[in-house]
mmCIF file of C-alpha atoms in Angstrom:
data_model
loop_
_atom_site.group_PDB
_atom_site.id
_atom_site.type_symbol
_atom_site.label_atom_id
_atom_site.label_comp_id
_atom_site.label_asym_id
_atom_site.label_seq_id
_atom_site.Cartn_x
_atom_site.Cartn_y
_atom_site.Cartn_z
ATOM 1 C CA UNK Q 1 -11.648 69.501 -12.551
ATOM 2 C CA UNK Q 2 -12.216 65.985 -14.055
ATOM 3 C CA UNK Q 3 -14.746 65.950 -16.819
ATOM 4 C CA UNK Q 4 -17.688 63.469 -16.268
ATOM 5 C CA UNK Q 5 -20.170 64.371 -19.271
ATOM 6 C CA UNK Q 6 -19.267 65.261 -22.872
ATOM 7 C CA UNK Q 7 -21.818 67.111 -24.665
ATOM 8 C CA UNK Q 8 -21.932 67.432 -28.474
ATOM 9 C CA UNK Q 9 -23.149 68.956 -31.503
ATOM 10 C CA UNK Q 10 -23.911 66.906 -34.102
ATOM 11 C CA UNK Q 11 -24.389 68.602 -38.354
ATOM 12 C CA UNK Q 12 -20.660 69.840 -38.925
ATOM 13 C CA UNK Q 13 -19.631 68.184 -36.188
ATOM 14 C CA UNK Q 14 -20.330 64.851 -36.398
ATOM 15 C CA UNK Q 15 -21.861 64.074 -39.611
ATOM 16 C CA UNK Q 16 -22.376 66.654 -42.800
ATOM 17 C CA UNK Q 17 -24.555 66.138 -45.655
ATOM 18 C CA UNK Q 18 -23.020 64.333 -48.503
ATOM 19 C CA UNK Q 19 -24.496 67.136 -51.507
ATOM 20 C CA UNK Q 20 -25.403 70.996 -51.077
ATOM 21 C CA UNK Q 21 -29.338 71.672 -50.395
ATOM 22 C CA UNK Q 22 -29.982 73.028 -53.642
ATOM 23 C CA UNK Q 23 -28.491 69.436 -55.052
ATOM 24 C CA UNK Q 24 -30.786 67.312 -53.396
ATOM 25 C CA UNK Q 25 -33.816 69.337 -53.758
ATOM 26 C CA UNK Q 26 -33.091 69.642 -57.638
ATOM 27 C CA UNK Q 27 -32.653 65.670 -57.357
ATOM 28 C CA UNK Q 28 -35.641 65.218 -55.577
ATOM 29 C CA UNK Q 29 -37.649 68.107 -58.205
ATOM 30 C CA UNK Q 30 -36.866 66.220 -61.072
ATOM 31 C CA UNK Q 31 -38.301 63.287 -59.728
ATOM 32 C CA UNK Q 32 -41.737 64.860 -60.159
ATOM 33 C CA UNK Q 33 -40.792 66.332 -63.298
ATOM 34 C CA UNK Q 34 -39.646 70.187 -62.197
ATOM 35 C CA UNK Q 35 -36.413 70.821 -63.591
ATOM 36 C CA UNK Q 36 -34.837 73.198 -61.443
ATOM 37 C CA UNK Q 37 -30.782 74.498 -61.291
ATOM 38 C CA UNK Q 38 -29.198 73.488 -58.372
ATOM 39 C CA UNK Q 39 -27.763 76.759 -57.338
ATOM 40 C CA UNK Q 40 -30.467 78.580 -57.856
ATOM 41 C CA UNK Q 41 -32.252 76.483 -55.276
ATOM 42 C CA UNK Q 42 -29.500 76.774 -52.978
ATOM 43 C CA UNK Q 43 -29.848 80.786 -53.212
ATOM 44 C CA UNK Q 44 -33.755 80.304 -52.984
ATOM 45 C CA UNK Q 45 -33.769 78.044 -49.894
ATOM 46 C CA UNK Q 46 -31.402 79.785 -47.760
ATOM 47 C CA UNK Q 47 -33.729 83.170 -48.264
ATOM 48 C CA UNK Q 48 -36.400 80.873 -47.340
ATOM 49 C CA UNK Q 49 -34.770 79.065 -44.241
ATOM 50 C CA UNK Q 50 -33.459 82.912 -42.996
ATOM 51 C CA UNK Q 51 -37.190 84.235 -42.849
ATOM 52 C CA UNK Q 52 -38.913 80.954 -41.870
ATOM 53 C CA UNK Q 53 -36.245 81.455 -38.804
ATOM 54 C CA UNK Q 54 -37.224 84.760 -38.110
ATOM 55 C CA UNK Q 55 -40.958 84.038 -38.593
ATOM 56 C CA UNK Q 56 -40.791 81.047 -36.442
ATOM 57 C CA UNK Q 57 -38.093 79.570 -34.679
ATOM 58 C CA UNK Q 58 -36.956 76.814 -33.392
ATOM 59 C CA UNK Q 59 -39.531 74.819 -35.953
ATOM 60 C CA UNK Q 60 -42.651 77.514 -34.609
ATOM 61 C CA UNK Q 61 -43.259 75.449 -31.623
ATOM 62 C CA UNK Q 62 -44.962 78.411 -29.710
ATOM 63 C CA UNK Q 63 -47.027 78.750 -32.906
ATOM 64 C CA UNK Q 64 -48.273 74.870 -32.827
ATOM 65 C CA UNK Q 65 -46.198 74.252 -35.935
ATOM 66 C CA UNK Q 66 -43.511 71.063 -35.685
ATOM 67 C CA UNK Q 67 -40.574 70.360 -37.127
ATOM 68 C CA UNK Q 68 -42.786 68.745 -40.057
ATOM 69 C CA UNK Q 69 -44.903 71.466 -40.978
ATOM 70 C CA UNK Q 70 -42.263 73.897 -40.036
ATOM 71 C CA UNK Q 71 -39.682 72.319 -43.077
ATOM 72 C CA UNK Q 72 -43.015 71.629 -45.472
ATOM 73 C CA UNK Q 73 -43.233 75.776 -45.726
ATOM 74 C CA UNK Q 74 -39.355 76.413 -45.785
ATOM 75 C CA UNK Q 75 -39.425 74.154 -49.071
ATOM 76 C CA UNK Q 76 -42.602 75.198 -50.574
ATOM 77 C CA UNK Q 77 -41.100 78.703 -49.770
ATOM 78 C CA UNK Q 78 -38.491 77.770 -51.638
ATOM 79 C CA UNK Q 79 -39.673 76.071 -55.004
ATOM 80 C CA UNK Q 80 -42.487 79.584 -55.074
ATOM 81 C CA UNK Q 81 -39.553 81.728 -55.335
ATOM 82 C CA UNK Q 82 -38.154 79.840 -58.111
ATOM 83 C CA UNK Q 83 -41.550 80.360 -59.731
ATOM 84 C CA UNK Q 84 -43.016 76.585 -59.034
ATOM 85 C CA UNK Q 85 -46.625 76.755 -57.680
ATOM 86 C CA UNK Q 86 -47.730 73.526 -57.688
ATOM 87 C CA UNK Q 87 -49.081 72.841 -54.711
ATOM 88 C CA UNK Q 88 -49.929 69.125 -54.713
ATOM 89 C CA UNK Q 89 -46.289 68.505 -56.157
ATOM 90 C CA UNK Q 90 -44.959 70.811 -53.499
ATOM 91 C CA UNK Q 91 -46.504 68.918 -50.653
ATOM 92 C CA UNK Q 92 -44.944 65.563 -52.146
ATOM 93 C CA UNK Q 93 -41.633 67.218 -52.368
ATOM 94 C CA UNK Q 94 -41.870 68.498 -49.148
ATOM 95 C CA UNK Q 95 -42.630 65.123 -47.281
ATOM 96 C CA UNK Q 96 -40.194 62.724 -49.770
ATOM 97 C CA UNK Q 97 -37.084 65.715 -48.433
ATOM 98 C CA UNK Q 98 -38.457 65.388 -44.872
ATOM 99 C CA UNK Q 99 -38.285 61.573 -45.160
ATOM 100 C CA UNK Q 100 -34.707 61.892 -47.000
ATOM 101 C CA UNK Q 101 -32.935 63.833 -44.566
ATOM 102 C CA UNK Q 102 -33.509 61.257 -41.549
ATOM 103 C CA UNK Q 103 -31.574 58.478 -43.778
ATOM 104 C CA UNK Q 104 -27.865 57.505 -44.211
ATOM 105 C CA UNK Q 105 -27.748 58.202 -48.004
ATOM 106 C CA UNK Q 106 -27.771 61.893 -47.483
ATOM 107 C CA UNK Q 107 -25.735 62.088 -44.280
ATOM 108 C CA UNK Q 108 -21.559 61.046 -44.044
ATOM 109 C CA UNK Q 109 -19.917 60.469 -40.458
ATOM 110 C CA UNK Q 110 -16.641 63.433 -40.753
ATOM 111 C CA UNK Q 111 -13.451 61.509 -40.391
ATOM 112 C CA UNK Q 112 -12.268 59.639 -37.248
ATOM 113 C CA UNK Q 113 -15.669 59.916 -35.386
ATOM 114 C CA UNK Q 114 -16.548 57.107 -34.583
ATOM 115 C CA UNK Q 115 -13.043 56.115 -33.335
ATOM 116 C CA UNK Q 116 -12.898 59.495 -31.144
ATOM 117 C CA UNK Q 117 -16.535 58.463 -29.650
ATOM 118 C CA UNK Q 118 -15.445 55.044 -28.775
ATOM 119 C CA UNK Q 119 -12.595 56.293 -26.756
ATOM 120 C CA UNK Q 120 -14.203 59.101 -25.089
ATOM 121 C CA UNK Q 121 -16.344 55.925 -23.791
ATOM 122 C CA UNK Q 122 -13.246 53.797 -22.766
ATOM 123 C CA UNK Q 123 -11.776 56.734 -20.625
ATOM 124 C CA UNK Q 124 -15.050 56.814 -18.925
ATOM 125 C CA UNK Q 125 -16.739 59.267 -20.219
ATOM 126 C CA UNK Q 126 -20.594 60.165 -20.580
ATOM 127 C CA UNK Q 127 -21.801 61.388 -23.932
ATOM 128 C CA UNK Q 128 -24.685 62.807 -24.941
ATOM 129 C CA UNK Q 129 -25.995 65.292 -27.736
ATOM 130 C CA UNK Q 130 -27.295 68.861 -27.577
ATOM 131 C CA UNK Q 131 -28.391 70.033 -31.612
ATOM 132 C CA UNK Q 132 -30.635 72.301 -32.732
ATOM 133 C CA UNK Q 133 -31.894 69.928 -35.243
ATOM 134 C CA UNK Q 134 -35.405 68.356 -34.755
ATOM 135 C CA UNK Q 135 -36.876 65.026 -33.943
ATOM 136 C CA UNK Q 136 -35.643 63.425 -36.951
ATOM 137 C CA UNK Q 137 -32.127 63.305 -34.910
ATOM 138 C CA UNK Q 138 -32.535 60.355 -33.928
ATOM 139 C CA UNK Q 139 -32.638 58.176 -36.696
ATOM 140 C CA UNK Q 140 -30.526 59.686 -38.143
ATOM 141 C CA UNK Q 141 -28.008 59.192 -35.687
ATOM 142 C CA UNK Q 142 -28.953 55.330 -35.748
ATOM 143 C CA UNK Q 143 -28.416 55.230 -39.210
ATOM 144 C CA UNK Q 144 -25.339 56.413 -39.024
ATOM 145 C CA UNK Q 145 -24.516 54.178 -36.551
ATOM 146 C CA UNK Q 146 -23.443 56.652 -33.926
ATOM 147 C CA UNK Q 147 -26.483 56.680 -31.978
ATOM 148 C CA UNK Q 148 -25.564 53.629 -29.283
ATOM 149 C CA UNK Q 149 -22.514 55.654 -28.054
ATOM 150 C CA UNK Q 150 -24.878 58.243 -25.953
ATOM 151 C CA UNK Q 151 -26.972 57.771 -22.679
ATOM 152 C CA UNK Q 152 -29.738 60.545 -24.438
ATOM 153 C CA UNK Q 153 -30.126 63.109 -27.308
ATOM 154 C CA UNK Q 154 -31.657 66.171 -26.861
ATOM 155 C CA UNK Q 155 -33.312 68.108 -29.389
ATOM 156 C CA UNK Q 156 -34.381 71.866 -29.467
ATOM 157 C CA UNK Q 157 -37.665 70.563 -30.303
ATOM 158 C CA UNK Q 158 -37.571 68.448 -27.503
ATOM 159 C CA UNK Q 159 -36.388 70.876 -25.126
ATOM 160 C CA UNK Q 160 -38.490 73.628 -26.218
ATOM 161 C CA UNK Q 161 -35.831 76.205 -26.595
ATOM 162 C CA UNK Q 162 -32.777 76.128 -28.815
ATOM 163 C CA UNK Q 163 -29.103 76.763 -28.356
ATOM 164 C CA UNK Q 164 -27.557 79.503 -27.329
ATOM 165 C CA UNK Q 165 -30.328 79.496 -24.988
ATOM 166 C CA UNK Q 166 -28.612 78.456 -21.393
ATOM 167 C CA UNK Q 167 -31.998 76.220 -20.788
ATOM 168 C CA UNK Q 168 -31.124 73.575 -23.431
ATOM 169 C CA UNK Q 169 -27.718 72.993 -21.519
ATOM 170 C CA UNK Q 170 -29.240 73.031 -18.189
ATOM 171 C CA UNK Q 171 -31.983 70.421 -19.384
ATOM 172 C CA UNK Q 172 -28.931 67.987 -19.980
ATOM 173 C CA UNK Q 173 -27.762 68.758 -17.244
ATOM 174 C CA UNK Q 174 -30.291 68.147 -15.270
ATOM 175 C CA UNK Q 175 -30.956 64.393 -17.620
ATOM 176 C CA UNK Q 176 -27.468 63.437 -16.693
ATOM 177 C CA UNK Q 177 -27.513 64.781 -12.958
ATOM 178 C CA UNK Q 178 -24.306 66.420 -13.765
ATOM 179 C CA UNK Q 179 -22.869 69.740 -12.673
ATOM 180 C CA UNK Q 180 -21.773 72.185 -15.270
ATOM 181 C CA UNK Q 181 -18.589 72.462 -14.187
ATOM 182 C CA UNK Q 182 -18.126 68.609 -14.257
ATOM 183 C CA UNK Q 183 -18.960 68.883 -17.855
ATOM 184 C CA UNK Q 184 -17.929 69.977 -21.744
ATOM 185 C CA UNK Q 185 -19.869 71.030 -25.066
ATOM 186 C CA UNK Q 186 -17.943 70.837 -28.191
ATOM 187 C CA UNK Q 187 -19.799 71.939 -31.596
ATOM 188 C CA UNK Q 188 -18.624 73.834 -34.576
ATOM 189 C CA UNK Q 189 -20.871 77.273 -33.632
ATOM 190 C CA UNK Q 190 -19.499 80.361 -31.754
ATOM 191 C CA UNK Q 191 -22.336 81.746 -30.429
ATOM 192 C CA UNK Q 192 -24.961 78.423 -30.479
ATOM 193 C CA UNK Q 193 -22.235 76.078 -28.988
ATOM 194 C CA UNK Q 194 -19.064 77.922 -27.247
ATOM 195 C CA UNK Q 195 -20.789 80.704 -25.985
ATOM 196 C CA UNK Q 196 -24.056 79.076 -25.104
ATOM 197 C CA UNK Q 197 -22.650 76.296 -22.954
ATOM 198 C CA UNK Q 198 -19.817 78.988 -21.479
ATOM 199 C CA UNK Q 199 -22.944 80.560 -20.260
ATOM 200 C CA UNK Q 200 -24.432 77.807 -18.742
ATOM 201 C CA UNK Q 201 -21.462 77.344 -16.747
ATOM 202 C CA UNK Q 202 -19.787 74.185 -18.870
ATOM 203 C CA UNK Q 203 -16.805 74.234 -20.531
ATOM 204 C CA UNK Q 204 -16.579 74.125 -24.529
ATOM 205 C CA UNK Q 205 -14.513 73.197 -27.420
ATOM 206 C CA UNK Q 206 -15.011 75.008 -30.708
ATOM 207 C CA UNK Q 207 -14.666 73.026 -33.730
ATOM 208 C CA UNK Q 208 -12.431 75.462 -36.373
ATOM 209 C CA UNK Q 209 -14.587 75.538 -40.017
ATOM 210 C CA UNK Q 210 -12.849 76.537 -42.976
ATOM 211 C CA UNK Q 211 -12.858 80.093 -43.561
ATOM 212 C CA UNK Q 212 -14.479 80.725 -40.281
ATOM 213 C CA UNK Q 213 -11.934 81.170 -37.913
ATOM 214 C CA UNK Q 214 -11.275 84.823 -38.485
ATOM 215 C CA UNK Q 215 -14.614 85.894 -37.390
ATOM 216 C CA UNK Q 216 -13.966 84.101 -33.857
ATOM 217 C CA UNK Q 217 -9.867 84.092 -33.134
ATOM 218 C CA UNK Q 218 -10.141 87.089 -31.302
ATOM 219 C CA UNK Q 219 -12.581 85.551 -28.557
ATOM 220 C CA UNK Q 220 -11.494 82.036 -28.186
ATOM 221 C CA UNK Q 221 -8.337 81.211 -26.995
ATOM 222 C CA UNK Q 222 -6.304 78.518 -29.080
ATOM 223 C CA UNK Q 223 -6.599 75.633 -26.494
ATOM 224 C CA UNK Q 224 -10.644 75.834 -26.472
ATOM 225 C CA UNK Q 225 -10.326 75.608 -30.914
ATOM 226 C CA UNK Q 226 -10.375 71.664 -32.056
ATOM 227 C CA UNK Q 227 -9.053 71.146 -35.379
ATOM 228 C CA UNK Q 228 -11.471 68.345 -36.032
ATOM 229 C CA UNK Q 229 -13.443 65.847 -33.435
ATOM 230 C CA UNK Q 230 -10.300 63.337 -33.090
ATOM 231 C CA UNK Q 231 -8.867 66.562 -31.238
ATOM 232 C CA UNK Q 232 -10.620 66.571 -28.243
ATOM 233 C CA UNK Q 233 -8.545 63.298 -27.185
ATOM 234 C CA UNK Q 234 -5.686 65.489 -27.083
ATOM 235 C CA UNK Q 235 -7.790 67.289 -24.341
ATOM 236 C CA UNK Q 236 -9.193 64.892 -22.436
ATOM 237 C CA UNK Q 237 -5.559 63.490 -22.128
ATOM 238 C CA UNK Q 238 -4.372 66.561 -20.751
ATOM 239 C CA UNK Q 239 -7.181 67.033 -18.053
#
């Protein structure tokens, strides 16, 4: 059945971050004079990012928190158990990162992106963005010049709910006035992206991550696994 919409994930998809967490938080530490080794922060953030998830997720929305708040106590979290306590110089960490990580400098378009976009537009194709990343999304999608080539983005924080959660697909859906089966997800994420939009009735493309495609082989078959985004031209051209 002929595609109409094209749905994608964006970090590790799209665009990755050009250093590791725990590089650009020790960058950003030293600024304010807190040494800190970059490893070590990596370690300490993602024990911080894991329980923050638990605690609250999708950014604690139910909880009145906001993507804002929600990343101001994963990186005071994770400074505290590296045995900074600081909490005035915490709070200016927290909102120069926040401010960071919606800018170009810290964010690098994955190769042939912006050429597989383009002709996913030429063969008529809608395109439009399902992430579980938060408001910020935006500009940095405009920044890295990618953001004219979709009708809308949609954010878990603007949707309320986060992938694999069916509702996030059906609310773009719904914005494009497109039926599921007239439609395809692609993201890098066996459970958030494959399975959730399989679920919600679309079809989807998994994009293969090093040293990840053991854990998912079994359960995808070969045609749905992209080796990168320029891939998905191969499928479109055999639809």
């Amino acid at each position: 059945m002929k595609l109409r919409l094209l749905t994608w994930d964006v970090k590790d998809t799209l665009v990755r971050l050009q250093c590791s967490v725990g590089e650009q938080y020790s960058a950003v530490a030293k600024s304010f004079g807190i040494q800190l080794d970059p490893k070590v922060l990596e370690n300490s953030f993602h024990k911080a990012y894991r329980t923050q998830s638990k605690l609250f997720p999708n950014y604690g929305l139910d909880k009145g928190l906001g993507s804002q708040q929600w990343w101001a106590d994963v990186v005071k979290q994770t400074f505290r158990h590296c045995g900074i306590n600081e909490d005035c110089a915490l709070s200016s960490i927290a909102e120069h990162l926040y401010r960071d990580y919606s800018m170009m400098k810290n964010w690098e378009v994955l190769p042939g992106v912006q050429e597989t976009l383009y002709q996913c537009r030429q063969l008529g194709l809608r395109l439009a963005v399902i992430s579980n990343f938060d408001r910020r999304l935006n500009q940095v999608l405009e920044h890295c010049k990618l953001g004219h080539h979709f009708e809308f983005i949609l954010t878990s924080e603007m949707a309320g709910v986060a992938k694999p959660d069916v509702r996030i697909f059906q609310k773009a859906l719904f914005m494009a006035k497109v039926m599921p089966q007239h439609s395809a997800h692609i993201g890098d994420n066996y459970i958030n992206d494959y399975l959730g939009a399989r679920d919600a009735g679309m079809q989807s493309y998994l994009i293969q991550q090093d040293g990840y495609h053991d854990s998912y082989e079994r359960h995808v078959p070969k045609k749905h696994i992209l080796q990168s985004p320029c891939h998905v031209l191969t499928i479109l051209e055999r639809a």
